[in-house]
Amino acid sequence: MALKSFIDVPRDSHFPLENLPFGVFKTPNESNGRIGVALGEYVVDLAALGAKGLLEGPFDRDSLNEFLSLGRPAWRKVRTTLQKLLAVDTATLRDDVDLRERVFHRQRDVTMQLPVRIGDYTDFYSSYHHAHNVGTMLRGPENALMPNWKWLPVAYHGRASSIVVSGTDVRRPRGQTKAPDATAPTFGPSKSFDYELEMAFLIGPGNPLGQPVKIDNALDHIFGFVLMNDWSARDIQAWEYQPLGPFLAKNFATSISPWVVTLDALEPFRKSLPKQDPVPLDYLRAPNDVTFDIKLEATLQTASMKDRHVITRTNFQNLYWSIAQQLAHHTVNGCNLQPGDLLASGTISGATEDSRGCMLELTWRGANPLTLPNGESRKWLEDGDTLSITGWCEGDGYRVGFGEVTGKILPAA
Ligand code: MN
């Protein structure tokens, strides 16, 4: 049964009272962002509620970092207070016309910013099918997975400075590439521009240097999730990635959605983690480890095709490693995570062909181009293309959704 607010929330909205995702927004006349939650077509201004004494917390800020550092009891208290304040039978805000004027902004009238100042960003490689497909292309099916893959959640440290909020245009990068049969590399715009459908979670309080987070406590350190597109230049990647991993093929832009959906909002959509074989080492084992049933889609729109066309349909449950395992592994050597750090899943591909989460897999490195409804075809993304990713959990009479992360590709400068 859906909760009811005095604010009308359409049945298929991503942002019912059950969700209340956190973000940072700016109204047209103001220079500083502040914190709000999404409800239906509105942003609820938490700074305005704070000024009125109805809510306690660091909401008159242009990032969630300080709020994230407070930890789950504080996050939960705010969520519970908001759900009560916004409920259909609570009069405090409902019947105060002046206050409502200050507290509710239409989402279409505000600009969303990055929700956090991201200090560090890590990208995992946790989908079995993605790793297997990519490995098969590079090394053949016999050696598709590296020997470490089922023993530890493989990852690389990415770059935080080039993470941008949804809606930001993304420029095709230039770089060094080398065709397999060429004797020397050439320099120019990437010819194999790709997306990667991912999700990422934000770190709450974090841990001191030298003190690992035990897997049983890992979820206490996770505030919530965003959608992520890890834009990738495959030709640059192929030439540069050995032996130290991705570098310029990945760090020119990474897009995230503006609304952070809390673990509390995802609670009803918990699923048990599929069995892992081999059984992981002790520090990666939690008796009741969880994943989440989150439906995910990527759509492509081209300059000459107005409608969005779905090219990936997948689910968060396709990940082999859990977020608790990722976090426990990340800190097991004493590495310290800090409020606002972003840890991403890696491309989320499933077993079926339509669940592949990037062009590299969908077209099998360009061998089987996609045909779009208007007759255009794509081996890779082209200038003028817009790639969007959305995701949601289907509840009983409501949806807990993530909105979207979208970006349009501009020609190389
Ligand atoms: Mn990635």
Short mmCIF file of C-alpha atoms and ligand atoms in Angstrom, two decimals:
data_model
loop_
_atom_site.label_atom_id
_atom_site.label_comp_id
_atom_site.label_asym_id
_atom_site.label_seq_id
_atom_site.Cartn_x
_atom_site.Cartn_y
_atom_site.Cartn_z
CA MET A 1 0.00 0.00 0.00
CA ALA A 2 1.34 3.41 -0.99
CA LEU A 3 1.85 6.17 1.60
CA LYS A 4 -0.20 9.29 0.96
CA SER A 5 0.99 12.89 0.95
CA PHE A 6 -1.05 16.09 0.67
CA ILE A 7 1.12 16.70 -2.41
CA ASP A 8 -0.29 14.82 -5.36
CA VAL A 9 2.17 12.18 -6.60
CA PRO A 10 1.36 10.44 -9.91
CA ARG A 11 1.25 6.61 -9.73
CA ASP A 12 4.31 6.16 -11.97
CA SER A 13 6.36 8.96 -10.36
CA HIS A 14 9.85 7.99 -9.21
CA PHE A 15 9.48 10.19 -6.16
CA PRO A 16 6.60 9.17 -3.87
CA LEU A 17 6.62 9.67 -0.09
CA GLU A 18 8.31 6.25 0.23
CA ASN A 19 11.39 7.54 -1.62
CA LEU A 20 12.41 11.10 -0.61
CA PRO A 21 15.81 11.13 -2.36
CA PHE A 22 18.26 13.88 -1.37
CA GLY A 23 19.79 16.39 -3.78
CA VAL A 24 21.25 19.90 -4.06
CA PHE A 25 19.26 22.47 -6.02
CA LYS A 26 19.38 26.12 -6.93
CA THR A 27 16.46 28.44 -7.68
CA PRO A 28 16.89 30.90 -10.60
CA ASN A 29 17.62 33.98 -8.47
CA GLU A 30 20.07 32.45 -6.01
CA SER A 31 23.78 31.86 -6.30
CA ASN A 32 24.10 29.15 -3.63
CA GLY A 33 22.65 25.67 -3.76
CA ARG A 34 20.86 24.07 -0.83
CA ILE A 35 19.54 20.68 0.10
CA GLY A 36 16.13 19.29 -0.81
CA VAL A 37 14.27 16.05 -1.29
CA ALA A 38 12.17 15.16 -4.33
CA LEU A 39 8.42 14.57 -3.90
CA GLY A 40 6.38 14.04 -7.06
CA GLU A 41 7.04 17.02 -9.33
CA TYR A 42 8.39 19.12 -6.45
CA VAL A 43 11.58 19.73 -4.52
CA VAL A 44 10.99 20.06 -0.79
CA ASP A 45 13.34 22.74 0.53
CA LEU A 46 14.97 21.34 3.68
CA ALA A 47 16.77 24.60 4.42
CA ALA A 48 13.39 26.38 4.52
CA LEU A 49 12.00 23.72 6.87
CA GLY A 50 15.12 24.10 9.01
CA ALA A 51 14.72 27.90 9.18
CA LYS A 52 11.17 27.38 10.45
CA GLY A 53 12.42 24.99 13.14
CA LEU A 54 10.62 21.97 11.69
CA LEU A 55 13.75 20.01 10.79
CA GLU A 56 17.25 19.76 12.20
CA GLY A 57 20.36 19.31 10.09
CA PRO A 58 23.02 20.98 7.89
CA PHE A 59 20.67 21.68 4.97
CA ASP A 60 21.63 25.25 4.12
CA ARG A 61 24.67 23.85 2.29
CA ASP A 62 25.63 23.34 -1.33
CA SER A 63 26.61 19.70 -0.78
CA LEU A 64 25.40 16.70 1.22
CA ASN A 65 28.85 15.99 2.72
CA GLU A 66 28.18 17.29 6.21
CA PHE A 67 24.82 15.51 6.38
CA LEU A 68 26.48 12.31 5.12
CA SER A 69 29.06 12.45 7.91
CA LEU A 70 26.30 12.25 10.57
CA GLY A 71 25.45 8.58 9.93
CA ARG A 72 22.35 6.44 9.68
CA PRO A 73 20.53 7.37 12.95
CA ALA A 74 20.57 11.06 11.85
CA TRP A 75 19.58 10.20 8.26
CA ARG A 76 16.71 8.07 9.54
CA LYS A 77 15.45 10.74 11.91
CA VAL A 78 15.25 13.27 9.06
CA ARG A 79 13.49 10.78 6.80
CA THR A 80 10.94 9.87 9.46
CA THR A 81 10.30 13.54 10.32
CA LEU A 82 9.80 14.37 6.64
CA GLN A 83 7.44 11.46 6.00
CA LYS A 84 5.31 12.64 8.93
CA LEU A 85 5.45 16.34 7.93
CA LEU A 86 4.45 15.59 4.33
CA ALA A 87 1.73 13.05 5.12
CA VAL A 88 -1.83 13.81 4.04
CA ASP A 89 -3.16 14.01 7.62
CA THR A 90 -0.47 16.30 9.08
CA ALA A 91 -1.66 19.92 9.11
CA THR A 92 1.56 21.78 10.10
CA LEU A 93 2.85 22.36 6.60
CA ARG A 94 -0.26 21.38 4.66
CA ASP A 95 -2.34 24.27 6.03
CA ASP A 96 0.35 26.97 6.16
CA VAL A 97 0.05 28.72 2.78
CA ASP A 98 3.03 31.04 3.29
CA LEU A 99 5.32 28.25 4.40
CA ARG A 100 4.24 26.02 1.52
CA GLU A 101 5.19 28.83 -0.84
CA ARG A 102 8.75 28.81 0.54
CA VAL A 103 9.15 25.04 0.92
CA PHE A 104 7.88 23.66 -2.39
CA HIS A 105 9.62 24.41 -5.70
CA ARG A 106 8.67 22.83 -8.97
CA GLN A 107 11.52 20.62 -10.19
CA ARG A 108 11.26 22.17 -13.65
CA ASP A 109 11.99 25.60 -12.13
CA VAL A 110 15.21 24.65 -10.33
CA THR A 111 18.69 23.59 -11.40
CA MET A 112 20.17 20.46 -9.87
CA GLN A 113 23.86 20.37 -8.93
CA LEU A 114 26.20 17.53 -8.03
CA PRO A 115 24.78 16.27 -4.72
CA VAL A 116 28.20 15.93 -3.06
CA ARG A 117 31.78 17.13 -3.23
CA ILE A 118 33.37 13.88 -4.27
CA GLY A 119 36.82 13.44 -2.76
CA ASP A 120 37.59 10.03 -4.23
CA TYR A 121 35.95 7.84 -6.81
CA THR A 122 36.42 4.10 -7.33
CA ASP A 123 34.96 2.03 -10.14
CA PHE A 124 34.44 -1.71 -9.59
CA TYR A 125 34.07 -4.40 -12.25
CA SER A 126 31.45 -6.48 -10.47
CA SER A 127 29.13 -7.83 -13.18
CA TYR A 128 30.09 -11.38 -14.12
CA HIS A 129 28.53 -11.10 -17.57
CA HIS A 130 30.24 -7.80 -18.35
CA ALA A 131 33.63 -9.12 -17.24
CA HIS A 132 33.03 -12.38 -19.10
CA ASN A 133 31.93 -10.70 -22.35
CA VAL A 134 34.80 -8.22 -22.35
CA GLY A 135 37.31 -10.96 -21.42
CA THR A 136 35.98 -13.18 -24.21
CA MET A 137 36.50 -10.39 -26.76
CA LEU A 138 40.05 -9.75 -25.56
CA ARG A 139 41.31 -13.24 -24.68
CA GLY A 140 38.73 -15.80 -25.88
CA PRO A 141 36.10 -17.70 -23.84
CA GLU A 142 38.63 -20.05 -22.18
CA ASN A 143 40.49 -17.19 -20.48
CA ALA A 144 37.62 -14.71 -20.23
CA LEU A 145 37.89 -14.13 -16.48
CA MET A 146 41.22 -13.31 -14.86
CA PRO A 147 42.15 -15.78 -12.05
CA ASN A 148 41.43 -13.16 -9.34
CA TRP A 149 37.95 -12.18 -10.52
CA LYS A 150 35.85 -14.57 -8.37
CA TRP A 151 38.10 -14.05 -5.33
CA LEU A 152 37.98 -10.28 -4.99
CA PRO A 153 35.90 -7.37 -6.31
CA VAL A 154 38.27 -5.96 -8.96
CA ALA A 155 38.36 -2.15 -9.22
CA TYR A 156 40.43 0.86 -10.24
CA HIS A 157 40.73 4.32 -8.73
CA GLY A 158 39.00 6.81 -11.00
CA ARG A 159 39.08 10.59 -11.16
CA ALA A 160 36.63 12.66 -9.10
CA SER A 161 37.24 16.06 -10.72
CA SER A 162 35.53 15.13 -14.01
CA ILE A 163 32.34 13.73 -12.47
CA VAL A 164 29.45 15.87 -13.74
CA VAL A 165 25.75 16.07 -12.98
CA SER A 166 23.11 14.72 -15.37
CA GLY A 167 22.33 17.07 -18.26
CA THR A 168 25.93 18.17 -18.74
CA ASP A 169 27.09 17.82 -22.37
CA VAL A 170 30.06 15.53 -22.84
CA ARG A 171 32.80 16.24 -25.36
CA ARG A 172 34.33 13.48 -27.46
CA PRO A 173 37.91 13.12 -26.21
CA ARG A 174 41.07 13.21 -28.30
CA GLY A 175 43.86 10.81 -27.59
CA GLN A 176 46.37 8.25 -28.73
CA THR A 177 45.08 5.15 -30.45
CA LYS A 178 46.75 2.38 -32.35
CA ALA A 179 45.12 -0.04 -34.79
CA PRO A 180 46.27 -3.64 -34.16
CA ASP A 181 48.11 -3.80 -37.52
CA ALA A 182 49.62 -0.28 -37.35
CA THR A 183 53.28 0.16 -36.46
CA ALA A 184 52.80 3.42 -34.55
CA PRO A 185 49.92 5.18 -32.77
CA THR A 186 48.08 8.22 -34.13
CA PHE A 187 46.47 11.16 -32.33
CA GLY A 188 42.89 12.34 -32.87
CA PRO A 189 39.25 12.17 -31.72
CA SER A 190 38.19 8.81 -30.27
CA LYS A 191 36.38 6.71 -32.88
CA SER A 192 34.76 4.33 -30.41
CA PHE A 193 32.87 6.43 -27.88
CA ASP A 194 30.88 4.34 -25.43
CA TYR A 195 28.65 4.52 -22.36
CA GLU A 196 28.64 2.22 -19.35
CA LEU A 197 25.38 1.69 -17.44
CA GLU A 198 26.32 1.69 -13.76
CA MET A 199 25.09 2.55 -10.30
CA ALA A 200 27.21 4.10 -7.59
CA PHE A 201 26.89 4.52 -3.83
CA LEU A 202 27.94 7.39 -1.60
CA ILE A 203 29.94 6.93 1.57
CA GLY A 204 28.58 8.22 4.88
CA PRO A 205 30.80 8.61 7.97
CA GLY A 206 33.73 6.66 6.52
CA ASN A 207 36.60 5.09 8.47
CA PRO A 208 39.91 6.32 9.93
CA LEU A 209 43.11 5.43 8.08
CA GLY A 210 44.32 2.02 9.19
CA GLN A 211 40.94 0.79 10.46
CA PRO A 212 39.13 -1.53 8.04
CA VAL A 213 35.32 -1.65 7.98
CA LYS A 214 34.06 -5.13 8.82
CA ILE A 215 31.62 -6.53 6.29
CA ASP A 216 28.90 -6.84 8.96
CA ASN A 217 29.01 -3.06 9.50
CA ALA A 218 29.53 -2.10 5.86
CA LEU A 219 25.97 -0.94 5.16
CA ASP A 220 26.15 1.58 8.05
CA HIS A 221 28.73 3.43 5.96
CA ILE A 222 26.56 3.71 2.84
CA PHE A 223 24.13 6.62 2.47
CA GLY A 224 22.51 5.79 -0.85
CA PHE A 225 22.70 5.31 -4.60
CA VAL A 226 22.82 7.32 -7.80
CA LEU A 227 22.73 6.25 -11.46
CA MET A 228 26.02 6.59 -13.28
CA ASN A 229 27.27 6.67 -16.85
CA ASP A 230 30.98 5.93 -17.06
CA TRP A 231 31.67 7.41 -20.52
CA SER A 232 34.48 5.45 -22.17
CA ALA A 233 36.72 5.79 -25.23
CA ARG A 234 37.38 2.18 -26.20
CA ASP A 235 40.11 2.84 -28.75
CA ILE A 236 42.09 4.97 -26.29
CA GLN A 237 41.47 2.33 -23.61
CA ALA A 238 42.70 -0.57 -25.77
CA TRP A 239 46.06 1.12 -26.37
CA GLU A 240 46.70 2.57 -22.90
CA TYR A 241 45.23 0.14 -20.36
CA GLN A 242 48.07 -2.35 -19.91
CA PRO A 243 49.67 -2.74 -17.43
CA LEU A 244 48.11 -0.21 -15.03
CA GLY A 245 44.44 -0.07 -16.09
CA PRO A 246 42.13 2.68 -17.39
CA PHE A 247 43.41 6.27 -17.51
CA LEU A 248 42.50 8.83 -20.18
CA ALA A 249 39.88 6.52 -21.73
CA LYS A 250 37.72 7.09 -18.66
CA ASN A 251 38.65 10.31 -16.87
CA PHE A 252 37.35 12.88 -19.40
CA ALA A 253 33.78 12.65 -18.01
CA THR A 254 31.58 10.54 -15.74
CA SER A 255 27.91 11.52 -15.30
CA ILE A 256 25.74 10.88 -12.24
CA SER A 257 22.05 11.48 -11.49
CA PRO A 258 21.26 14.35 -9.11
CA TRP A 259 18.99 12.53 -6.63
CA VAL A 260 20.50 10.18 -4.05
CA VAL A 261 18.11 7.35 -3.13
CA THR A 262 18.77 6.24 0.45
CA LEU A 263 19.33 2.65 1.57
CA ASP A 264 16.30 3.14 3.82
CA ALA A 265 14.11 3.81 0.76
CA LEU A 266 15.53 0.67 -0.90
CA GLU A 267 14.85 -1.53 2.14
CA PRO A 268 11.63 -3.11 0.72
CA PHE A 269 13.52 -4.13 -2.42
CA ARG A 270 16.31 -6.10 -0.73
CA LYS A 271 17.07 -9.52 -2.20
CA SER A 272 19.51 -12.10 -0.97
CA LEU A 273 22.79 -12.19 -2.82
CA PRO A 274 23.05 -15.13 -5.26
CA LYS A 275 25.33 -17.97 -4.15
CA GLN A 276 29.02 -17.35 -4.81
CA ASP A 277 31.29 -20.13 -6.02
CA PRO A 278 34.04 -20.37 -4.81
CA VAL A 279 33.02 -19.28 -1.31
CA PRO A 280 34.89 -15.99 -0.72
CA LEU A 281 37.50 -15.50 2.01
CA ASP A 282 36.18 -14.79 5.52
CA TYR A 283 36.51 -11.01 5.41
CA LEU A 284 34.19 -10.97 2.36
CA ARG A 285 31.52 -13.19 3.92
CA ALA A 286 28.34 -11.87 5.52
CA PRO A 287 25.70 -14.41 6.56
CA ASN A 288 22.79 -12.38 5.16
CA ASP A 289 24.39 -10.36 2.42
CA VAL A 290 22.01 -8.42 0.20
CA THR A 291 21.46 -6.98 -3.23
CA PHE A 292 18.51 -4.94 -4.53
CA ASP A 293 15.84 -5.44 -7.20
CA ILE A 294 16.42 -2.29 -9.28
CA LYS A 295 15.26 -2.28 -12.89
CA LEU A 296 17.65 -0.37 -15.15
CA GLU A 297 17.35 0.90 -18.71
CA ALA A 298 19.57 2.80 -21.13
CA THR A 299 18.02 4.74 -24.02
CA LEU A 300 19.59 6.29 -27.08
CA GLN A 301 18.29 9.32 -28.94
CA THR A 302 20.08 10.55 -32.06
CA ALA A 303 20.12 13.99 -33.69
CA SER A 304 17.64 12.78 -36.33
CA MET A 305 15.56 10.45 -34.15
CA LYS A 306 13.27 12.28 -31.71
CA ASP A 307 12.08 9.29 -29.70
CA ARG A 308 14.30 7.56 -27.22
CA HIS A 309 15.04 3.96 -28.07
CA VAL A 310 15.77 1.45 -25.29
CA ILE A 311 19.08 -0.32 -25.95
CA THR A 312 19.75 -1.93 -22.53
CA ARG A 313 17.32 -3.56 -20.08
CA THR A 314 19.09 -4.90 -17.02
CA ASN A 315 18.85 -5.18 -13.21
CA PHE A 316 21.11 -4.33 -10.28
CA GLN A 317 20.80 -7.97 -9.19
CA ASN A 318 23.08 -8.91 -12.09
CA LEU A 319 26.06 -7.88 -9.95
CA TYR A 320 28.14 -10.77 -8.58
CA TRP A 321 29.76 -8.82 -5.71
CA SER A 322 27.60 -7.02 -3.12
CA ILE A 323 28.12 -3.41 -2.03
CA ALA A 324 29.05 -4.70 1.46
CA GLN A 325 31.78 -6.85 -0.09
CA GLN A 326 33.01 -3.96 -2.23
CA LEU A 327 33.26 -1.69 0.81
CA ALA A 328 34.86 -4.33 3.06
CA HIS A 329 37.41 -5.12 0.36
CA HIS A 330 38.15 -1.44 -0.31
CA THR A 331 39.05 -0.84 3.35
CA VAL A 332 40.59 -4.21 4.29
CA ASN A 333 44.12 -2.83 3.86
CA GLY A 334 43.29 0.17 6.06
CA CYS A 335 42.36 2.51 3.19
CA ASN A 336 40.17 5.31 4.57
CA LEU A 337 36.87 6.24 2.93
CA GLN A 338 35.46 9.71 3.54
CA PRO A 339 31.98 11.28 3.46
CA GLY A 340 30.98 11.83 -0.15
CA ASP A 341 33.33 9.28 -1.71
CA LEU A 342 31.72 7.56 -4.69
CA LEU A 343 32.01 3.80 -5.25
CA ALA A 344 30.61 2.57 -8.57
CA SER A 345 29.46 -0.91 -9.58
CA GLY A 346 31.04 -1.28 -12.99
CA THR A 347 28.92 -1.92 -16.08
CA ILE A 348 25.82 -3.91 -15.11
CA SER A 349 25.27 -6.53 -17.81
CA GLY A 350 23.05 -9.61 -17.53
CA ALA A 351 22.98 -12.98 -19.27
CA THR A 352 20.76 -11.94 -22.18
CA GLU A 353 21.90 -9.92 -25.20
CA ASP A 354 19.51 -7.04 -24.51
CA SER A 355 20.83 -6.71 -20.95
CA ARG A 356 24.33 -5.72 -22.03
CA GLY A 357 25.24 -2.37 -20.48
CA CYS A 358 27.55 -0.79 -23.09
CA MET A 359 28.04 -0.55 -26.87
CA LEU A 360 31.22 -2.64 -26.65
CA GLU A 361 29.13 -5.65 -25.64
CA LEU A 362 25.89 -4.78 -27.51
CA THR A 363 27.66 -4.57 -30.88
CA TRP A 364 30.43 -7.00 -29.91
CA ARG A 365 33.14 -4.39 -30.50
CA GLY A 366 31.40 -3.06 -33.61
CA ALA A 367 30.96 -6.44 -35.35
CA ASN A 368 27.14 -6.40 -35.02
CA PRO A 369 25.93 -2.79 -35.29
CA LEU A 370 22.65 -1.82 -33.62
CA THR A 371 19.82 -0.91 -35.99
CA LEU A 372 17.61 1.89 -34.68
CA PRO A 373 13.87 2.26 -35.44
CA ASN A 374 14.51 5.06 -37.97
CA GLY A 375 16.99 2.93 -39.95
CA GLU A 376 20.17 4.48 -38.55
CA SER A 377 22.80 2.12 -37.28
CA ARG A 378 25.41 2.43 -34.53
CA LYS A 379 28.65 0.61 -33.79
CA TRP A 380 29.54 3.29 -31.23
CA LEU A 381 27.96 6.53 -30.03
CA GLU A 382 28.11 9.45 -32.46
CA ASP A 383 28.20 13.22 -32.03
CA GLY A 384 24.71 14.56 -31.30
CA ASP A 385 23.59 11.30 -29.64
CA THR A 386 21.97 11.54 -26.21
CA LEU A 387 22.40 8.59 -23.87
CA SER A 388 20.12 8.35 -20.83
CA ILE A 389 19.95 5.83 -18.02
CA THR A 390 16.99 5.36 -15.71
CA GLY A 391 16.21 2.96 -12.88
CA TRP A 392 13.41 2.17 -10.46
CA CYS A 393 12.07 -0.36 -7.94
CA GLU A 394 8.51 -1.54 -8.42
CA GLY A 395 6.56 -1.45 -5.13
CA ASP A 396 2.96 -2.33 -4.35
CA GLY A 397 1.17 0.70 -5.83
CA TYR A 398 4.25 2.93 -6.01
CA ARG A 399 7.73 3.19 -7.47
CA VAL A 400 10.97 4.12 -5.78
CA GLY A 401 12.94 5.59 -8.69
CA PHE A 402 16.24 7.26 -9.39
CA GLY A 403 15.14 9.74 -12.05
CA GLU A 404 17.74 9.67 -14.77
CA VAL A 405 21.28 10.46 -15.79
CA THR A 406 21.52 11.90 -19.29
CA GLY A 407 24.18 13.45 -21.47
CA LYS A 408 24.59 14.58 -25.08
CA ILE A 409 27.78 14.00 -27.02
CA LEU A 410 29.51 17.03 -28.51
CA PRO A 411 32.11 16.81 -31.29
CA ALA A 412 35.79 16.82 -30.31
CA ALA A 413 37.09 20.33 -29.66
MN MN B 1 33.12 1.59 -15.61
#
